[in-house]
XYZ file of N, CA and C in Angstrom:
552
model
N 93.903 151.953 -5.314
C 93.508 152.549 -6.568
C 94.008 153.991 -6.657
N 93.909 154.700 -5.555
C 94.353 156.083 -5.519
C 95.845 156.183 -5.834
N 96.644 155.232 -5.360
C 98.083 155.202 -5.584
C 98.404 155.044 -7.075
N 97.688 154.174 -7.794
C 97.887 153.965 -9.233
C 97.508 155.231 -9.995
N 96.413 155.842 -9.601
C 95.966 157.076 -10.239
C 97.024 158.166 -10.098
N 97.616 158.301 -8.947
C 98.646 159.307 -8.704
C 99.880 159.047 -9.535
N 100.275 157.762 -9.646
C 101.457 157.436 -10.478
C 101.197 157.770 -11.937
N 100.016 157.429 -12.417
C 99.676 157.718 -13.817
C 99.612 159.223 -14.062
N 99.048 159.952 -13.115
C 98.979 161.404 -13.227
C 100.381 162.006 -13.241
N 101.226 161.531 -12.351
C 102.607 162.019 -12.306
C 103.333 161.715 -13.612
N 103.174 160.490 -14.111
C 103.805 160.098 -15.368
C 103.317 160.986 -16.515
N 102.015 161.215 -16.572
C 101.445 162.061 -17.627
C 101.975 163.482 -17.535
N 102.031 164.030 -16.333
C 102.538 165.400 -16.156
C 104.002 165.503 -16.559
N 104.817 164.552 -16.145
C 106.238 164.579 -16.512
C 106.419 164.431 -18.021
N 105.599 163.579 -18.627
C 105.655 163.407 -20.087
C 105.323 164.707 -20.794
N 104.275 165.389 -20.350
C 103.888 166.663 -20.970
C 104.966 167.720 -20.782
N 105.563 167.773 -19.621
C 106.646 168.730 -19.370
C 107.822 168.435 -20.292
N 108.184 167.165 -20.432
C 109.296 166.775 -21.294
C 108.995 167.133 -22.749
N 107.787 166.760 -23.213
C 107.421 167.040 -24.613
C 107.387 168.540 -24.855
N 106.828 169.296 -23.934
C 106.768 170.750 -24.074
C 108.168 171.348 -24.154
N 109.045 170.919 -23.270
C 110.417 171.418 -23.282
C 111.152 171.010 -24.529
N 110.934 169.796 -25.005
C 111.608 169.299 -26.199
C 111.159 170.072 -27.436
N 109.846 170.333 -27.526
C 109.340 171.024 -28.713
C 109.807 172.468 -28.782
N 110.171 173.064 -27.639
C 110.634 174.442 -27.645
C 112.123 174.556 -27.904
N 112.836 173.448 -27.805
C 114.278 173.467 -28.027
C 114.572 173.080 -29.457
N 115.729 173.482 -29.933
C 116.172 173.070 -31.251
C 116.700 171.654 -31.159
N 116.779 170.993 -32.293
C 117.321 169.649 -32.303
C 118.773 169.698 -31.866
N 119.319 168.609 -31.337
C 120.701 168.624 -30.871
C 121.681 169.080 -31.950
N 121.458 168.690 -33.196
C 122.371 169.094 -34.263
C 122.309 170.598 -34.484
N 121.087 171.156 -34.588
C 120.975 172.584 -34.869
C 121.361 173.435 -33.668
N 121.215 172.909 -32.451
C 121.546 173.689 -31.261
C 123.044 173.961 -31.174
N 123.843 173.118 -31.798
C 125.295 173.295 -31.737
C 125.798 174.253 -32.802
N 124.971 174.602 -33.775
C 125.369 175.493 -34.850
C 124.803 176.884 -34.614
N 125.618 177.900 -34.871
C 125.124 179.268 -34.776
C 124.684 179.733 -36.155
N 123.594 180.445 -36.193
C 123.095 180.968 -37.458
C 124.085 182.003 -37.997
N 124.582 181.823 -39.240
C 125.530 182.788 -39.788
C 124.900 184.169 -40.023
N 123.556 184.244 -39.994
C 122.842 185.512 -40.197
C 122.360 186.101 -38.871
N 122.831 185.581 -37.740
C 122.315 185.954 -36.408
C 122.350 187.452 -36.145
N 123.328 188.171 -36.706
C 123.424 189.616 -36.447
C 122.255 190.388 -37.063
N 121.641 189.824 -38.090
C 120.528 190.498 -38.761
C 119.203 190.333 -38.019
N 119.103 189.359 -37.142
C 117.829 189.060 -36.478
C 117.401 190.262 -35.632
N 116.189 190.742 -35.884
C 115.648 191.890 -35.163
C 114.886 192.806 -36.112
N 114.655 194.033 -35.659
C 113.946 195.044 -36.449
C 114.928 196.113 -36.899
N 114.720 196.614 -38.123
C 115.652 197.573 -38.724
C 114.912 198.717 -39.399
N 115.597 199.854 -39.486
C 115.094 200.999 -40.243
C 116.285 201.709 -40.872
N 116.015 202.596 -41.806
C 117.084 203.375 -42.430
C 117.588 204.459 -41.486
N 118.884 204.584 -41.390
C 119.486 205.620 -40.545
C 119.142 206.987 -41.139
N 118.507 207.830 -40.345
C 118.089 209.184 -40.753
C 117.208 209.188 -42.000
N 116.592 208.041 -42.328
C 115.738 207.888 -43.526
C 116.509 208.083 -44.829
N 117.862 208.029 -44.799
C 118.691 208.335 -45.973
C 118.861 207.136 -46.901
N 118.726 207.397 -48.200
C 118.877 206.390 -49.246
C 119.544 207.063 -50.438
N 120.486 206.371 -51.089
C 121.137 206.868 -52.309
C 120.842 205.892 -53.432
N 120.670 206.444 -54.641
C 120.351 205.576 -55.770
C 120.671 206.243 -57.097
N 120.823 205.407 -58.108
C 120.868 205.845 -59.499
C 120.114 204.802 -60.298
N 118.922 205.160 -60.727
C 118.097 204.298 -61.591
C 118.075 204.852 -63.007
N 119.066 205.692 -63.361
C 119.144 206.246 -64.710
C 119.066 207.759 -64.752
N 118.848 208.400 -63.616
C 118.754 209.857 -63.566
C 119.915 210.468 -62.794
N 121.043 209.772 -62.722
C 122.169 210.254 -61.940
C 121.974 209.936 -60.470
N 122.967 210.275 -59.680
C 122.910 209.980 -58.255
C 121.867 210.849 -57.571
N 120.973 210.180 -56.847
C 119.939 210.859 -56.075
C 120.113 210.489 -54.613
N 120.009 211.465 -53.751
C 119.977 211.227 -52.305
C 118.566 211.584 -51.865
N 117.841 210.572 -51.428
C 116.439 210.773 -51.082
C 116.172 210.326 -49.648
N 115.012 210.677 -49.156
C 114.546 210.244 -47.841
C 113.463 209.184 -48.051
N 113.564 208.109 -47.285
C 112.520 207.086 -47.264
C 112.070 206.947 -45.815
N 111.068 207.736 -45.433
C 110.598 207.657 -44.040
C 109.846 206.354 -43.787
N 109.879 205.918 -42.564
C 109.110 204.763 -42.085
C 109.548 203.434 -42.679
N 110.788 203.361 -43.185
C 111.244 202.048 -43.645
C 111.249 201.109 -42.444
N 110.805 199.874 -42.653
C 110.729 198.914 -41.551
C 110.992 197.511 -42.084
N 111.970 196.841 -41.497
C 112.294 195.462 -41.855
C 112.337 194.634 -40.582
N 111.709 193.470 -40.633
C 111.787 192.509 -39.541
C 112.522 191.289 -40.067
N 113.616 190.897 -39.406
C 114.402 189.728 -39.787
C 114.269 188.658 -38.721
N 113.955 187.427 -39.169
C 113.764 186.320 -38.239
C 114.464 185.081 -38.756
N 114.961 184.313 -37.801
C 115.413 182.957 -38.116
C 114.151 182.121 -38.269
N 114.131 181.239 -39.248
C 112.975 180.353 -39.367
C 113.194 179.171 -38.421
N 112.830 177.985 -38.814
C 112.964 176.864 -37.882
C 114.274 176.091 -38.066
N 115.269 176.718 -38.660
C 116.608 176.139 -38.761
C 117.623 177.217 -38.417
N 118.821 176.814 -38.074
C 119.863 177.793 -37.742
C 120.674 178.185 -38.966
N 120.140 177.934 -40.149
C 120.848 178.346 -41.356
C 119.945 179.156 -42.283
N 118.997 179.892 -41.702
C 118.053 180.629 -42.539
C 117.759 182.005 -41.955
N 117.276 182.876 -42.837
C 116.820 184.196 -42.413
C 115.708 184.636 -43.354
N 114.632 185.145 -42.790
C 113.547 185.736 -43.563
C 113.449 187.193 -43.162
N 113.566 188.080 -44.141
C 113.412 189.519 -43.913
C 112.116 189.968 -44.577
N 111.249 190.599 -43.792
C 109.979 191.114 -44.306
C 110.056 192.631 -44.249
N 109.919 193.265 -45.422
C 109.997 194.720 -45.532
C 108.561 195.217 -45.684
N 108.070 195.926 -44.647
C 106.647 196.269 -44.625
C 106.359 197.721 -44.275
N 107.359 198.550 -44.212
C 107.143 199.924 -43.771
C 106.747 200.878 -44.872
N 107.453 200.830 -45.980
C 107.236 201.749 -47.094
C 107.228 200.952 -48.392
N 106.256 201.154 -49.271
C 106.246 200.425 -50.543
C 107.527 200.703 -51.348
N 107.981 199.772 -52.169
C 107.312 198.496 -52.420
C 107.598 197.498 -51.306
N 106.546 196.870 -50.820
C 106.703 195.859 -49.790
C 107.352 194.627 -50.406
N 108.009 193.847 -49.566
C 108.641 192.655 -50.104
C 109.224 191.776 -49.029
N 109.966 190.780 -49.500
C 110.630 189.870 -48.573
C 111.898 189.318 -49.213
N 112.806 188.893 -48.347
C 114.071 188.286 -48.759
C 114.237 187.016 -47.928
N 114.654 185.953 -48.578
C 114.941 184.707 -47.880
C 116.378 184.295 -48.166
N 117.134 184.027 -47.106
C 118.497 183.506 -47.237
C 118.557 182.142 -46.580
N 119.252 181.236 -47.241
C 119.519 179.920 -46.681
C 121.011 179.646 -46.843
N 121.653 179.205 -45.772
C 123.088 178.929 -45.807
C 123.323 177.439 -45.975
N 124.143 177.074 -46.962
C 124.518 175.688 -47.189
C 125.872 175.470 -46.515
N 125.900 174.792 -45.359
C 127.158 174.637 -44.629
C 128.158 173.713 -45.323
N 127.689 172.847 -46.211
C 128.592 171.956 -46.943
C 129.346 172.737 -48.012
N 128.613 173.525 -48.807
C 129.239 174.322 -49.872
C 129.717 175.682 -49.391
N 129.338 176.060 -48.160
C 129.699 177.362 -47.583
C 129.196 178.511 -48.462
N 127.933 178.406 -48.896
C 127.362 179.477 -49.711
C 125.949 179.821 -49.274
N 125.554 181.029 -49.628
C 124.235 181.563 -49.302
C 123.374 181.521 -50.560
N 122.158 181.005 -50.426
C 121.171 181.075 -51.504
C 120.214 182.209 -51.170
N 119.847 182.988 -52.189
C 119.005 184.181 -52.015
C 117.781 184.067 -52.912
N 116.613 184.362 -52.348
C 115.370 184.546 -53.094
C 114.708 185.800 -52.555
N 114.163 186.632 -53.445
C 113.469 187.832 -52.975
C 112.346 188.205 -53.926
N 111.424 188.983 -53.403
C 110.313 189.484 -54.198
C 109.862 190.818 -53.616
N 109.772 191.831 -54.489
C 109.306 193.163 -54.100
C 108.294 193.645 -55.124
N 107.238 194.266 -54.644
C 106.224 194.784 -55.553
C 105.628 193.664 -56.384
N 105.315 193.975 -57.646
C 104.672 192.981 -58.511
C 105.627 192.293 -59.481
N 106.830 192.857 -59.690
C 107.697 192.260 -60.707
C 109.169 192.130 -60.312
N 109.559 192.586 -59.161
C 110.981 192.561 -58.795
C 111.320 191.276 -58.037
N 111.490 190.196 -58.794
C 111.854 188.906 -58.228
C 113.340 188.685 -58.452
N 114.058 188.349 -57.372
C 115.498 188.153 -57.464
C 115.919 186.776 -57.006
N 116.978 186.273 -57.638
C 117.545 184.985 -57.263
C 119.063 185.083 -57.382
N 119.771 184.474 -56.431
C 121.222 184.544 -56.502
C 121.914 183.699 -55.456
N 123.237 183.843 -55.449
C 124.095 183.109 -54.516
C 125.167 184.046 -53.996
N 125.765 183.633 -52.883
C 126.833 184.445 -52.341
C 127.495 183.779 -51.166
N 128.038 184.617 -50.281
C 128.781 184.102 -49.133
C 128.536 184.986 -47.920
N 128.874 184.437 -46.761
C 128.837 185.182 -45.512
C 130.166 184.908 -44.817
N 130.799 185.966 -44.302
C 132.093 185.774 -43.644
C 131.920 185.655 -42.124
N 133.037 185.486 -41.429
C 132.993 185.290 -39.971
C 132.418 186.491 -39.231
N 132.513 187.680 -39.812
C 131.955 188.892 -39.199
C 130.452 189.015 -39.439
N 129.888 188.181 -40.318
C 128.469 188.274 -40.654
C 128.200 189.112 -41.887
N 129.257 189.662 -42.532
C 129.088 190.418 -43.774
C 128.623 189.456 -44.869
N 127.648 189.888 -45.660
C 127.093 189.044 -46.723
C 127.387 189.699 -48.069
N 127.830 188.880 -49.038
C 128.052 189.320 -50.419
C 127.248 188.400 -51.323
N 126.499 188.986 -52.265
C 125.616 188.209 -53.131
C 125.696 188.691 -54.573
N 125.526 187.768 -55.500
C 125.359 188.085 -56.924
C 123.935 187.674 -57.280
N 123.113 188.677 -57.661
C 121.677 188.453 -57.844
C 121.225 188.959 -59.215
N 120.367 188.174 -59.864
C 119.702 188.623 -61.090
C 118.243 188.913 -60.750
N 117.667 189.890 -61.469
C 116.290 190.294 -61.215
C 115.452 190.176 -62.474
N 114.212 189.742 -62.303
C 113.286 189.544 -63.416
C 112.970 190.849 -64.142
N 113.009 191.983 -63.435
C 112.625 193.254 -64.047
C 113.814 194.077 -64.542
N 115.004 193.468 -64.639
C 116.181 194.169 -65.163
C 116.627 193.479 -66.455
N 117.374 194.181 -67.316
C 117.751 193.621 -68.627
C 118.465 192.267 -68.511
N 118.194 191.385 -69.489
C 118.844 190.073 -69.532
C 120.361 190.229 -69.507
N 121.004 189.358 -68.781
C 122.462 189.364 -68.700
C 123.018 190.254 -67.600
N 122.211 191.192 -67.126
C 122.689 192.048 -66.046
C 122.558 191.324 -64.719
N 123.307 191.770 -63.754
C 123.239 191.233 -62.402
C 123.647 192.335 -61.441
N 123.403 192.103 -60.176
C 123.781 193.057 -59.138
C 124.665 192.363 -58.115
N 125.666 193.088 -57.651
C 126.468 192.634 -56.529
C 125.997 193.398 -55.302
N 125.554 192.648 -54.317
C 125.081 193.214 -53.057
C 126.143 192.980 -51.993
N 126.352 194.000 -51.176
C 127.194 193.835 -49.992
C 126.439 194.366 -48.785
N 126.420 193.557 -47.759
C 125.880 193.922 -46.454
C 127.087 193.909 -45.521
N 127.573 195.076 -45.150
C 128.798 195.179 -44.361
C 128.492 195.788 -43.000
N 128.888 195.075 -41.949
C 128.612 195.514 -40.587
C 129.531 196.653 -40.168
N 128.926 197.718 -39.631
C 129.650 198.861 -39.074
C 129.814 198.654 -37.572
N 128.741 198.174 -36.930
C 128.736 197.847 -35.501
C 127.676 196.772 -35.302
N 127.469 196.355 -34.073
C 126.463 195.327 -33.789
C 125.047 195.785 -34.127
N 124.837 197.085 -34.219
C 123.501 197.627 -34.458
C 123.398 198.472 -35.714
N 124.339 198.281 -36.649
C 124.352 199.115 -37.851
C 125.116 198.409 -38.968
N 124.512 198.402 -40.173
C 125.213 197.842 -41.331
C 124.900 198.669 -42.581
N 125.829 198.620 -43.533
C 125.650 199.276 -44.827
C 125.197 198.243 -45.845
N 124.234 198.635 -46.670
C 123.795 197.830 -47.809
C 124.124 198.603 -49.071
N 124.764 197.932 -50.039
C 125.023 198.550 -51.339
C 124.727 197.523 -52.422
N 124.006 197.953 -53.445
C 123.699 197.128 -54.603
C 124.201 197.857 -55.843
N 125.095 197.208 -56.596
C 125.670 197.807 -57.800
C 125.355 196.896 -58.981
N 124.800 197.488 -60.052
C 124.435 196.711 -61.234
C 125.619 196.585 -62.198
N 125.717 195.390 -62.842
C 126.742 195.102 -63.842
C 126.066 194.599 -65.106
N 126.689 194.897 -66.270
C 126.148 194.400 -67.530
C 126.614 192.964 -67.770
N 126.213 192.397 -68.910
C 126.530 191.006 -69.223
C 128.029 190.764 -69.367
N 128.808 191.811 -69.595
C 130.266 191.679 -69.729
C 130.996 191.918 -68.409
N 130.252 192.136 -67.332
C 130.864 192.338 -66.023
C 131.309 193.764 -65.758
N 130.809 194.715 -66.551
C 131.152 196.125 -66.352
C 130.053 196.830 -65.574
N 130.418 197.700 -64.620
C 129.388 198.449 -63.881
C 128.580 199.328 -64.827
N 127.260 199.346 -64.655
C 126.384 200.170 -65.493
C 126.229 201.586 -64.937
N 126.613 201.783 -63.686
C 126.397 203.065 -63.020
C 125.146 203.080 -62.164
N 124.292 202.059 -62.327
C 123.074 201.979 -61.527
C 123.410 201.342 -60.178
N 122.874 201.925 -59.109
C 123.139 201.422 -57.763
C 122.039 201.883 -56.831
N 122.009 201.315 -55.662
C 121.212 201.834 -54.550
C 121.782 201.316 -53.249
N 121.491 202.049 -52.172
C 121.979 201.600 -50.877
C 121.723 202.590 -49.772
N 121.993 202.111 -48.567
C 121.825 202.937 -47.384
C 122.374 202.231 -46.160
N 122.327 202.926 -45.050
C 122.772 202.381 -43.777
C 121.533 202.061 -42.940
N 121.535 200.869 -42.376
C 120.415 200.409 -41.562
C 120.819 200.352 -40.096
N 119.894 200.749 -39.236
C 120.131 200.726 -37.789
C 119.071 199.870 -37.117
N 119.494 199.229 -36.058
C 118.610 198.322 -35.320
C 117.565 199.115 -34.534
N 116.325 198.662 -34.635
C 115.242 199.209 -33.829
C 115.102 198.384 -32.563
N 115.185 197.067 -32.712
C 115.098 196.180 -31.550
C 115.707 194.833 -31.897
N 115.916 194.021 -30.890
C 116.425 192.678 -31.054
C 115.296 191.720 -30.756
N 115.089 190.722 -31.643
C 114.041 189.734 -31.407
C 114.439 188.855 -30.231
N 113.480 188.524 -29.403
C 113.755 187.668 -28.229
C 113.175 186.310 -28.421
């Protein structure tokens, strides 16, 4: 009887080890794909707290202390969730990569009314380009966003607004982001 008990115990332990290891690993299909947003994964802040913008009062160079963004891969290798929680307006950005169409889908929400939706692309370097419309901006306008990598721990973000005819309005914002840490 003791021998049967030991075999069953061993079988149960091996099963639990296998299930535990399996649940912590990605599926075979996703394990072979690298997340196109992998360079963004980690914590970020504004370099020297510097931000540039024009919301209608000409170019302003301002300081935004304590900016904090956490970027994480969700449970697929084609997604990124960025949570901005350091300085209001708080918000989040979600990117999903469609490997068949080779395009990025964007959804975002900041504050109470700044909801954005758009599409774009990501290149081999990890640079992201997006065309986004926002609920709180005039109908027909859109913004072109570029996230361009300077180094493994630094990228530039620029958002430029365009009118319904595709002409720049002069409104923009952007800054350089530096890595605080890498998610493990």
